[in-house]
Amino acid sequence: MIKEGIKTFRKVLEVGHLPSVITCNCLLNGLLRLNFIDQCWLVYEEMGRVGIRPNTYTFNILTNVLCKDGNADKVNEFLERTEEGFDPDLVTYNTLISSYCRKRRLDDAFYLYRIMYRRGVMPDLVSYTVLMSCICKERRVRDAHQLFHSMVHQGIEPDIVSYNTLISGYCKEGRMQESKYLMHGMIGIRISPDSFTCRVLVEGYAKQGSLDSALNLVVELRRFRVSVSSDIYDFLMVSLCHEDRPFAAKILLERISQEGYLPKPNIYNELIHSLCRCNNHSADATIHSFCRYNNVIDALLLKADMVCKRIKVDPVAYKALIRSSCRIGQVREAESLMEEMLESDVLPDPQICRALIQCYCKQSGIDKAEFLLSFFAREFQIFDNESYNFLVRTYTEWRYG
């Protein structure tokens, strides 16, 4: 279609007719959208040759062309050449400022910002937000906040994007108190935090090792009727599991599941890993033994829930469950899990072999241990020295002990 448009444009010129500047602008805009930068300049030169006078919209399109072509430096030359009879407007300046900010050329962007003022073109919300974003990327969030105050002083009302820009900047610098203060400020003027606001705050607290503050924030946001996305809940539960707090993650899962939340498969797997990991870290005292047992039972219940919901259990979860079942002496449960794992085409490893062999030996099941050792060697080519040594020691103790 664009090629046809260029052909028509040239045919019209050949027969001596002059298309309107609006028609030319439509053609230029189409070429820009398709990234036909060279063709844009050819059309512009044709306009000048036949005497079609460009308007402000034409120059804004061409400014975009220059910026898209990565020639922000040529923009000033272009504006100087065309300045007679053309006053750059707010769109022109915002396009240039955005281009400089994308290239992290903050000094040039602020130079244009000051030029705007001198020429009587007042910056708008877009101008300020683009500049604040660039300043935050330079880790100068306090300067960005001062610019924010200048914007408000000029009578420009901030929006969710300008608030999020500052909140994100403070979170990246670990200044959570300022971030939360800004969040309360936006709520105070009836701007509701969105999923981005929530995510950067939650991740900010998590990076500081303050997951409890992140959880409290979610509770507070829900009180303000802010929708919390499933991605944020996923992040919180995985983070709790990584901190070996599976019960907190499990309670959170139970609560939000009642509201229709559907966890991703990896959430269940993370919970199983964490429950089994906590089991491994426990001591030998009676109370801790009880806790160890309950950890494994909770992990097995989670696995059963996954199977009911047709969520795939990953290999690491199966291995963790088998080893943990063996540690608490639940060898039949471990056998059942291994059968289920093999039916799911998940292959065992030496650690599973070792856990089962040791469990059989401790429960006087030497015959089963021998059979399993042969089975692992024959079917999976697993020859585990520790398993063989443990079986030999058990034979010795049984015969001479």
Coordinates of C-alpha atoms in Angstrom, one line a residue:
M1 CA 0.0 0.0 0.0
I2 CA 2.8 2.4 0.9
K3 CA 4.6 1.7 -2.4
E4 CA 1.3 2.5 -4.2
G5 CA 1.0 5.7 -2.2
I6 CA 4.5 6.8 -3.3
K7 CA 3.7 6.0 -6.9
T8 CA 0.5 8.0 -6.8
F9 CA 2.3 10.9 -5.1
R10 CA 4.8 11.1 -7.9
K11 CA 2.2 10.7 -10.7
V12 CA 0.2 13.6 -9.2
L13 CA 3.4 15.7 -9.3
E14 CA 4.2 14.7 -12.8
V15 CA 0.8 15.9 -14.1
G16 CA 1.3 19.3 -12.4
H17 CA -1.0 18.9 -9.4
L18 CA 0.1 19.7 -5.9
P19 CA -1.2 17.4 -3.2
S20 CA -2.2 19.1 0.1
V21 CA 0.2 19.2 3.1
I22 CA -2.3 16.9 4.9
T23 CA -1.9 14.2 2.2
C24 CA 1.9 14.5 2.3
N25 CA 1.8 14.2 6.1
C26 CA -0.2 11.0 5.8
L27 CA 2.3 9.6 3.4
L28 CA 5.3 10.6 5.7
N29 CA 3.6 9.1 8.7
G30 CA 3.0 5.8 7.0
L31 CA 6.6 5.6 5.8
L32 CA 7.8 6.4 9.4
R33 CA 5.6 3.6 10.8
L34 CA 7.1 1.1 8.4
N35 CA 10.6 2.4 9.1
F36 CA 11.2 3.6 5.5
I37 CA 13.5 6.4 6.7
D38 CA 15.2 7.2 3.4
Q39 CA 11.8 7.4 1.6
C40 CA 10.7 9.9 4.2
W41 CA 13.5 12.3 3.3
L42 CA 12.9 11.8 -0.4
V43 CA 9.2 12.8 0.0
Y44 CA 10.2 15.8 2.1
E45 CA 12.7 17.0 -0.5
E46 CA 10.0 16.6 -3.2
M47 CA 7.7 18.7 -1.2
G48 CA 10.3 21.5 -1.0
R49 CA 11.1 21.2 -4.7
V50 CA 7.5 21.7 -5.8
G51 CA 6.7 24.3 -3.2
I52 CA 4.5 22.4 -0.8
R53 CA 4.9 24.3 2.5
P54 CA 5.3 21.9 5.5
N55 CA 3.4 22.6 8.7
T56 CA 4.1 21.9 12.4
Y57 CA 2.8 18.3 12.0
T58 CA 5.2 17.7 9.1
F59 CA 8.2 18.8 11.2
N60 CA 7.1 16.7 14.1
I61 CA 7.0 13.6 11.8
L62 CA 10.5 14.5 10.5
T63 CA 11.8 15.0 14.1
N64 CA 10.6 11.5 14.8
V65 CA 12.4 10.3 11.7
L66 CA 15.6 11.8 12.9
C67 CA 15.3 10.3 16.3
K68 CA 14.3 6.9 15.0
D69 CA 17.3 7.0 12.7
G70 CA 19.5 7.6 15.7
N71 CA 20.5 11.0 14.5
A72 CA 19.4 13.1 17.5
D73 CA 22.4 15.4 16.9
K74 CA 21.1 16.3 13.5
V75 CA 17.9 17.5 15.0
N76 CA 19.3 20.8 16.1
E77 CA 20.7 21.5 12.7
F78 CA 17.4 20.5 11.1
L79 CA 15.5 22.8 13.5
E80 CA 17.9 25.7 12.8
R81 CA 17.4 25.3 9.1
T82 CA 13.7 25.2 9.3
E83 CA 13.1 27.5 12.2
E84 CA 12.0 30.4 10.0
G85 CA 8.3 30.2 9.9
F86 CA 8.2 27.2 12.1
D87 CA 8.0 27.1 15.9
P88 CA 8.7 23.7 17.5
D89 CA 5.8 22.7 19.7
L90 CA 5.4 20.5 22.7
V91 CA 5.3 17.3 20.7
T92 CA 8.6 18.3 18.9
Y93 CA 10.4 18.9 22.2
N94 CA 9.0 15.8 23.9
T95 CA 10.1 13.7 21.0
L96 CA 13.6 15.1 21.2
I97 CA 13.8 14.9 25.0
S98 CA 12.7 11.2 24.8
S99 CA 15.3 10.5 22.2
Y100 CA 18.1 12.0 24.3
C101 CA 16.9 10.2 27.4
R102 CA 16.9 6.8 25.6
K103 CA 20.5 7.4 24.8
R104 CA 21.2 8.4 28.4
R105 CA 22.2 11.9 27.3
L106 CA 20.6 13.7 30.3
D107 CA 22.5 17.0 29.8
D108 CA 21.2 17.4 26.3
A109 CA 17.7 16.5 27.4
F110 CA 17.8 19.2 30.1
Y111 CA 19.2 21.7 27.6
L112 CA 16.1 21.2 25.5
Y113 CA 14.0 21.4 28.7
R114 CA 15.4 24.8 29.4
I115 CA 15.0 25.9 25.8
M116 CA 11.3 25.1 26.0
Y117 CA 10.9 27.4 28.9
R118 CA 12.8 30.3 27.2
R119 CA 10.6 29.9 24.1
G120 CA 7.4 29.8 26.0
V121 CA 6.6 26.1 25.5
M122 CA 5.6 24.7 28.9
P123 CA 6.7 21.1 29.7
D124 CA 3.8 18.7 30.3
L125 CA 3.4 15.5 32.3
V126 CA 5.2 13.5 29.5
S127 CA 8.2 15.8 29.5
Y128 CA 8.6 15.5 33.3
T129 CA 8.0 11.8 33.5
V130 CA 10.5 11.0 30.7
L131 CA 13.2 13.2 32.5
M132 CA 12.4 11.6 35.9
S133 CA 12.8 8.1 34.5
C134 CA 16.2 9.0 32.9
I135 CA 17.4 10.5 36.2
C136 CA 16.3 7.4 38.2
K137 CA 18.3 5.2 35.8
E138 CA 21.3 7.3 36.7
R139 CA 20.6 6.4 40.4
R140 CA 19.8 10.0 41.2
V141 CA 16.3 9.4 42.5
R142 CA 16.4 12.4 44.9
D143 CA 17.0 14.7 41.9
A144 CA 14.1 13.0 40.2
H145 CA 11.9 13.7 43.3
Q146 CA 12.8 17.4 43.2
L147 CA 11.8 17.5 39.6
F148 CA 8.5 15.8 40.6
H149 CA 7.9 18.6 43.2
S150 CA 8.7 21.2 40.5
M151 CA 6.1 19.6 38.2
V152 CA 3.4 19.7 41.0
H153 CA 4.4 23.3 41.7
Q154 CA 3.7 24.1 38.1
G155 CA 0.1 22.8 38.5
I156 CA 0.7 19.6 36.7
E157 CA -1.1 16.7 38.4
P158 CA 1.1 13.5 38.6
D159 CA -0.3 10.2 37.3
I160 CA 0.3 6.5 38.1
V161 CA 3.4 6.4 35.7
S162 CA 5.1 9.4 37.4
Y163 CA 4.6 7.9 40.8
N164 CA 5.7 4.4 39.7
T165 CA 8.8 6.0 38.2
L166 CA 9.9 7.4 41.6
I167 CA 8.7 4.4 43.6
S168 CA 10.8 2.1 41.4
G169 CA 13.8 4.4 41.6
Y170 CA 13.7 4.4 45.5
C171 CA 13.2 0.6 45.6
K172 CA 16.2 0.0 43.4
E173 CA 18.3 2.1 45.8
G174 CA 16.9 0.1 48.8
R175 CA 15.0 3.2 50.2
M176 CA 11.8 1.4 51.1
Q177 CA 10.5 4.0 53.5
E178 CA 10.5 6.7 50.8
S179 CA 8.8 4.3 48.4
K180 CA 6.0 3.5 50.8
Y181 CA 5.6 7.2 51.6
L182 CA 5.0 7.8 47.9
M183 CA 2.6 5.0 47.7
H184 CA 0.5 6.5 50.5
G185 CA 0.8 9.8 48.8
M186 CA -0.7 8.5 45.6
I187 CA -3.5 6.7 47.5
G188 CA -4.2 10.0 49.3
I189 CA -5.0 11.7 46.0
R190 CA -7.1 8.8 44.8
I191 CA -4.6 7.2 42.4
S192 CA -4.8 3.5 43.0
P193 CA -1.5 1.5 42.9
D194 CA -1.3 -0.9 40.1
S195 CA 0.4 -4.3 39.7
F196 CA 3.7 -2.6 38.8
T197 CA 3.6 -0.6 42.1
C198 CA 2.9 -3.7 44.1
R199 CA 5.6 -5.8 42.3
V200 CA 8.4 -3.3 42.7
L201 CA 7.6 -2.7 46.4
V202 CA 7.4 -6.4 47.2
E203 CA 10.6 -7.2 45.3
G204 CA 12.3 -4.2 47.0
Y205 CA 11.5 -5.6 50.5
A206 CA 12.5 -9.1 49.4
K207 CA 15.9 -7.9 48.2
Q208 CA 16.4 -6.4 51.7
G209 CA 15.5 -9.7 53.3
S210 CA 12.3 -8.3 54.7
L211 CA 9.7 -10.7 53.4
D212 CA 7.4 -10.0 56.4
S213 CA 7.3 -6.4 55.4
A214 CA 6.4 -7.5 51.8
L215 CA 3.6 -9.7 53.2
N216 CA 2.3 -6.8 55.4
L217 CA 2.3 -4.6 52.3
V218 CA 0.2 -7.0 50.4
V219 CA -2.3 -7.1 53.3
E220 CA -2.3 -3.3 53.3
L221 CA -2.9 -3.0 49.6
R222 CA -5.8 -5.5 49.7
R223 CA -7.3 -3.3 52.5
F224 CA -7.2 -0.4 50.0
R225 CA -8.9 -2.7 47.5
V226 CA -5.9 -2.9 45.3
S227 CA -5.8 -6.1 43.1
V228 CA -2.7 -8.2 43.8
S229 CA -1.7 -10.2 40.7
S230 CA -1.0 -14.0 40.8
D231 CA 2.7 -13.3 39.8
I232 CA 3.2 -11.4 43.1
Y233 CA 1.7 -14.3 45.1
D234 CA 4.0 -16.7 43.1
F235 CA 7.0 -14.6 43.9
L236 CA 6.1 -14.4 47.6
M237 CA 5.6 -18.2 48.0
V238 CA 8.8 -19.0 46.1
S239 CA 10.7 -16.5 48.3
L240 CA 9.3 -18.0 51.5
C241 CA 10.3 -21.5 50.3
H242 CA 13.8 -20.3 49.6
E243 CA 14.0 -18.9 53.1
D244 CA 12.9 -22.4 54.4
R245 CA 9.5 -21.1 55.5
P246 CA 7.3 -23.6 53.8
F247 CA 4.5 -23.4 56.4
A248 CA 4.1 -19.6 55.9
A249 CA 4.0 -20.3 52.1
K250 CA 1.5 -23.1 52.6
I251 CA -0.8 -20.9 54.7
L252 CA -0.6 -18.1 52.1
L253 CA -1.5 -20.7 49.4
E254 CA -4.5 -22.0 51.3
R255 CA -5.9 -18.5 51.9
I256 CA -5.6 -17.2 48.3
S257 CA -6.7 -20.5 46.8
Q258 CA -10.1 -19.9 48.5
E259 CA -10.3 -16.7 46.4
G260 CA -9.8 -18.6 43.1
Y261 CA -6.0 -18.3 42.8
L262 CA -4.6 -21.2 40.7
P263 CA -0.9 -21.8 41.5
K264 CA 1.6 -22.7 38.8
P265 CA 3.1 -26.2 38.9
N266 CA 6.4 -24.9 40.1
I267 CA 4.8 -23.4 43.3
Y268 CA 3.8 -26.9 44.5
N269 CA 7.2 -28.3 43.6
E270 CA 8.9 -25.4 45.5
L271 CA 6.8 -26.2 48.5
I272 CA 7.7 -29.9 48.4
H273 CA 11.4 -29.1 48.1
S274 CA 11.2 -26.6 51.0
L275 CA 9.3 -29.0 53.3
C276 CA 11.8 -31.8 52.6
R277 CA 14.7 -29.4 53.0
C278 CA 13.4 -28.3 56.4
N279 CA 13.1 -32.0 57.3
N280 CA 16.8 -32.5 56.5
H281 CA 17.8 -29.6 58.7
S282 CA 16.0 -30.8 61.8
A283 CA 17.7 -32.3 64.9
D284 CA 17.2 -35.6 66.6
A285 CA 15.1 -34.5 69.6
T286 CA 11.6 -36.0 69.9
I287 CA 9.8 -32.8 69.3
H288 CA 11.9 -32.2 66.1
S289 CA 11.3 -35.8 65.0
F290 CA 7.6 -35.1 65.2
C291 CA 8.1 -31.9 63.1
R292 CA 10.2 -33.8 60.6
Y293 CA 7.5 -36.4 60.2
N294 CA 4.8 -33.8 59.8
N295 CA 6.9 -31.9 57.2
V296 CA 7.1 -35.1 55.0
I297 CA 3.4 -35.8 55.4
D298 CA 2.6 -32.2 54.4
A299 CA 4.9 -32.6 51.4
L300 CA 3.2 -35.9 50.4
L301 CA -0.3 -34.2 50.8
L302 CA 0.8 -31.4 48.5
K303 CA 2.1 -34.0 46.0
A304 CA -1.3 -35.8 46.1
D305 CA -3.1 -32.5 45.5
M306 CA -0.9 -31.9 42.5
V307 CA -1.8 -35.3 41.1
C308 CA -5.5 -34.7 41.6
K309 CA -5.2 -31.4 39.8
R310 CA -3.2 -33.1 37.0
I311 CA -0.2 -30.9 37.8
K312 CA 3.1 -32.5 36.8
V313 CA 5.5 -33.3 39.7
D314 CA 9.0 -32.5 38.7
P315 CA 11.9 -35.0 39.1
V316 CA 13.6 -33.0 42.0
A317 CA 10.3 -33.1 44.0
Y318 CA 10.0 -36.9 43.6
K319 CA 13.7 -37.4 44.6
A320 CA 13.2 -35.1 47.7
L321 CA 10.0 -37.0 48.7
I322 CA 11.7 -40.4 48.3
R323 CA 14.8 -39.5 50.3
S324 CA 12.7 -37.8 53.1
S325 CA 10.3 -40.8 53.3
C326 CA 13.3 -43.0 53.8
R327 CA 14.7 -40.8 56.5
I328 CA 11.6 -41.1 58.6
G329 CA 11.4 -44.9 58.0
Q330 CA 8.4 -44.8 55.6
V331 CA 9.9 -47.3 53.1
R332 CA 6.6 -48.4 51.7
E333 CA 5.8 -44.8 50.9
A334 CA 9.2 -44.4 49.3
E335 CA 8.6 -47.6 47.2
S336 CA 5.2 -46.3 46.0
L337 CA 6.8 -42.9 45.1
M338 CA 9.5 -44.6 43.1
E339 CA 7.0 -46.6 41.2
E340 CA 5.0 -43.5 40.4
M341 CA 8.1 -41.7 39.4
L342 CA 9.1 -44.5 37.0
E343 CA 5.6 -44.5 35.5
S344 CA 6.1 -40.8 34.9
D345 CA 9.3 -41.5 32.9
V346 CA 11.5 -39.9 35.6
L347 CA 14.7 -41.8 36.0
P348 CA 16.2 -42.4 39.5
D349 CA 19.7 -41.3 40.5
P350 CA 22.4 -42.7 42.9
Q351 CA 21.0 -40.7 45.8
I352 CA 17.6 -42.4 45.5
C353 CA 19.3 -45.8 45.3
R354 CA 21.4 -45.0 48.4
A355 CA 18.3 -43.7 50.4
L356 CA 16.3 -46.9 49.7
I357 CA 19.2 -49.3 50.3
Q358 CA 20.0 -47.7 53.6
C359 CA 16.3 -47.7 54.7
Y360 CA 15.9 -51.4 53.8
C361 CA 19.1 -52.3 55.7
K362 CA 18.0 -50.5 58.8
Q363 CA 14.7 -52.3 58.7
S364 CA 16.3 -55.8 58.3
G365 CA 15.3 -55.9 54.6
I366 CA 18.6 -57.1 53.3
D367 CA 17.1 -59.3 50.6
K368 CA 15.1 -56.3 49.3
A369 CA 18.3 -54.2 49.4
E370 CA 20.1 -56.8 47.3
F371 CA 17.3 -57.0 44.8
L372 CA 17.1 -53.2 44.5
L373 CA 20.8 -52.9 44.1
S374 CA 20.8 -55.4 41.2
F375 CA 17.7 -53.7 39.7
F376 CA 19.3 -50.3 39.7
A377 CA 22.5 -51.7 38.1
R378 CA 20.6 -53.7 35.5
E379 CA 17.9 -51.2 34.5
F380 CA 19.6 -47.8 35.0
Q381 CA 23.3 -48.6 35.1
I382 CA 23.6 -47.1 38.5
F383 CA 26.5 -48.5 40.5
D384 CA 26.7 -46.6 43.7
N385 CA 29.8 -47.3 45.8
E386 CA 28.2 -46.0 49.0
S387 CA 25.2 -48.3 48.6
Y388 CA 27.5 -51.3 48.1
N389 CA 29.6 -50.4 51.1
F390 CA 26.6 -49.8 53.3
L391 CA 25.2 -53.3 52.3
V392 CA 28.6 -54.9 53.1
R393 CA 28.7 -53.2 56.5
T394 CA 25.2 -54.4 57.2
Y395 CA 26.1 -58.0 56.3
T396 CA 29.1 -57.8 58.6
E397 CA 27.1 -56.4 61.5
W398 CA 24.3 -58.9 61.0
R399 CA 26.7 -61.8 60.9
Y400 CA 29.2 -60.9 63.6
G401 CA 27.3 -58.2 65.6

